[in-house]
Tab-separated table of C-alpha atoms in Angstrom:
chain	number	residue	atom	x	y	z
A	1	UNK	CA	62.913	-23.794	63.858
A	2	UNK	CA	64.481	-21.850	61.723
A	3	UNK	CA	66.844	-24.789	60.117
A	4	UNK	CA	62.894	-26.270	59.191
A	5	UNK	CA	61.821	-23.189	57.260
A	6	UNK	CA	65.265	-22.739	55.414
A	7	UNK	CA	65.275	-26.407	54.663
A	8	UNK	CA	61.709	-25.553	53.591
A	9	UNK	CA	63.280	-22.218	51.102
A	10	UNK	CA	65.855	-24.130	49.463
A	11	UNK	CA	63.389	-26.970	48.736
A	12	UNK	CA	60.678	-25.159	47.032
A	13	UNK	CA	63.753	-23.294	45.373
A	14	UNK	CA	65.055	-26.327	44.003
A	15	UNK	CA	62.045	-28.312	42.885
A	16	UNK	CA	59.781	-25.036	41.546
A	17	UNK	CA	63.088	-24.165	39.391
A	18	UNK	CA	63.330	-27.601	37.745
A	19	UNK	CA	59.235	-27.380	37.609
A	20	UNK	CA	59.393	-23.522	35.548
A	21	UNK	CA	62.024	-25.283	33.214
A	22	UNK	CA	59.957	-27.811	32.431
A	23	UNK	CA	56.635	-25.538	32.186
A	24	UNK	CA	55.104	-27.042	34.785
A	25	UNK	CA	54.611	-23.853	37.101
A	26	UNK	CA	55.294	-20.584	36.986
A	27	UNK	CA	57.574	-18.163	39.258
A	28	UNK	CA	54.057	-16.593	40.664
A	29	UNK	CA	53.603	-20.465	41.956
A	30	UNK	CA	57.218	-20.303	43.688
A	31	UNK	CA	56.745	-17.550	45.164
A	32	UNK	CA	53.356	-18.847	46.777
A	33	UNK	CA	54.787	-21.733	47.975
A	34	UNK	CA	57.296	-19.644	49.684
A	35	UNK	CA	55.024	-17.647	51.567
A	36	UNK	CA	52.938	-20.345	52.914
A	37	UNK	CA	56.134	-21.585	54.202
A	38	UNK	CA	57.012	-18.762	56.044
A	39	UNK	CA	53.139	-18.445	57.030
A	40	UNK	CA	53.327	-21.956	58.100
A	41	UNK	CA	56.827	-21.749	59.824
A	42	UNK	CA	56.711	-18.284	62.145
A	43	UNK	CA	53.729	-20.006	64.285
A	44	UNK	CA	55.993	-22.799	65.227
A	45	UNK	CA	59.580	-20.582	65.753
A	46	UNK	CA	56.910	-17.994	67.974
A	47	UNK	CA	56.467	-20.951	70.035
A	48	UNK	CA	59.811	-21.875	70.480
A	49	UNK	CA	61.038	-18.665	71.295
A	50	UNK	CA	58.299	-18.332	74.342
A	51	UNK	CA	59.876	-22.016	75.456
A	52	UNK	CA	63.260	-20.011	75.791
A	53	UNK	CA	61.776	-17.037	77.360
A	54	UNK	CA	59.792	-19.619	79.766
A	55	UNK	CA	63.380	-21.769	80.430
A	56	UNK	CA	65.295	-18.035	80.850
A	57	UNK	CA	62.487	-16.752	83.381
A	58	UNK	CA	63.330	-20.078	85.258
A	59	UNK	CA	66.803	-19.861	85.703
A	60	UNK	CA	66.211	-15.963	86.809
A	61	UNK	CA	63.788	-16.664	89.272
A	62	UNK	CA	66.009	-19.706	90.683
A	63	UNK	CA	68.555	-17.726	91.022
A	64	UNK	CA	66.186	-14.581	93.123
A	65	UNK	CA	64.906	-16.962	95.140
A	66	UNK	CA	68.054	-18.706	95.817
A	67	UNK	CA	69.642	-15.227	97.215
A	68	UNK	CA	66.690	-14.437	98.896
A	69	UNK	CA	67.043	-17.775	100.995
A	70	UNK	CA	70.031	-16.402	102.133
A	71	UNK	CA	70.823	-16.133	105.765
A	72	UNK	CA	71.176	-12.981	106.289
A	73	UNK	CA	74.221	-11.653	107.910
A	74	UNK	CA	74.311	-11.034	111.909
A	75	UNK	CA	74.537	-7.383	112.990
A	76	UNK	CA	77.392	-5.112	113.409
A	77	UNK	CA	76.498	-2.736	116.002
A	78	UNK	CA	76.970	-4.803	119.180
A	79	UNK	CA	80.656	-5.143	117.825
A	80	UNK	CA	81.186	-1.781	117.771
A	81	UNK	CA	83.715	-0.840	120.089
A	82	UNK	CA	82.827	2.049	122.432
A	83	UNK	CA	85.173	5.134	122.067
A	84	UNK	CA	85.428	7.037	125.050
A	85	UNK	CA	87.443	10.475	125.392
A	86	UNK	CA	87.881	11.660	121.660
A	87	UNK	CA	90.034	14.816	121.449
A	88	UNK	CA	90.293	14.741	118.075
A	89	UNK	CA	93.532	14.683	117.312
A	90	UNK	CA	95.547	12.312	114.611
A	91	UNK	CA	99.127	11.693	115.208
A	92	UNK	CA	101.314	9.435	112.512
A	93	UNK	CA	104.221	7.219	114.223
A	94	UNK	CA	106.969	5.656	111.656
A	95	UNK	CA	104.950	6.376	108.384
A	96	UNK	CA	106.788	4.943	104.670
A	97	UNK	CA	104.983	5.000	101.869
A	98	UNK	CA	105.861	4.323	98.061
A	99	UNK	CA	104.919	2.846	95.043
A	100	UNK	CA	105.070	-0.918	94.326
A	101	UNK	CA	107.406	-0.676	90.556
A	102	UNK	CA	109.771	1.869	92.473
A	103	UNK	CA	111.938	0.338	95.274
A	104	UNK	CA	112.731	3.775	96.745
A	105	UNK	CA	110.193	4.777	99.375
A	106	UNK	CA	108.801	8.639	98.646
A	107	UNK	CA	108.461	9.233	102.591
A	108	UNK	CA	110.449	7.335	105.574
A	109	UNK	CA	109.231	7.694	109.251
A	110	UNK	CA	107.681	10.810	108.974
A	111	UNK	CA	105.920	11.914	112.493
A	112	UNK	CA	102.998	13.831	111.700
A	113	UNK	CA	101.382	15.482	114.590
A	114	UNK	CA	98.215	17.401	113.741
A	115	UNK	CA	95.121	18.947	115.984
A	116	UNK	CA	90.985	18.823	114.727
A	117	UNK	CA	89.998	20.314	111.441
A	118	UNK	CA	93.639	20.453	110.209
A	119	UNK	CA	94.167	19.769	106.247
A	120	UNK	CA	97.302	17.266	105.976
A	121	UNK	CA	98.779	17.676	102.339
A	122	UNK	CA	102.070	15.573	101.181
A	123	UNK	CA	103.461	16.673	98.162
């Protein structure tokens, strides 16, 4: 739409300045002409623009609904295993850790031992 009124600019441009060198018009006539274009033109680009908000509504709702139609996923509680006889208490067999772009491992097999509530800090 907006290719029609810009066609519509440069043709009133064109033939009203060959028209006011010829004393045919005058720029006041121009100019008129230019605003009926643009009266003339924002009607039609309004309605495109609603036929893109329709088509982008559309593709939004498609896509809501879609999800929605989702099967939903099966619950997790029945596959909860059942802990019996917590004491609390964390112990850490044959622990390495490092970092990936160093090769040497910061700590080897360290057995770590520790009761409830305990803070465990490696630095």
């Amino acid at each position: 739409m907006q290719f029609i009124g810009n066609f519509g600019y440069v043709a009133v441009c064109i033939v009203g300045a060959y028209l006011v060198t010829t004393d045919a018009i005058t720029i006041e006539t121009i100019v008129a002409f230019m605003i009926y274009i643009r009266l003339f033109t924002q009607p039609l680009t309004q309605f495109a623009q609603v036929g893109t908000n329709l088509q982008s509504a559309q593709a939004a709702s498609e896509r809501v609904f879609e999800f929605l139609a989702e099967k939903e996923l099966e619950a997790e509680h029945p596959k909860l295993a059942k802990v019996e006889h917590v004491k609390g208490e964390i112990e850490f067999k044959n622990v390495q850790f490092g970092y990936r772009q160093w090769t040497k491992t910061m700590i080897n097999d360290c057995p770590c031992n520790d009761q409830k509530c305990a803070v465990i800090d490696f630095r």
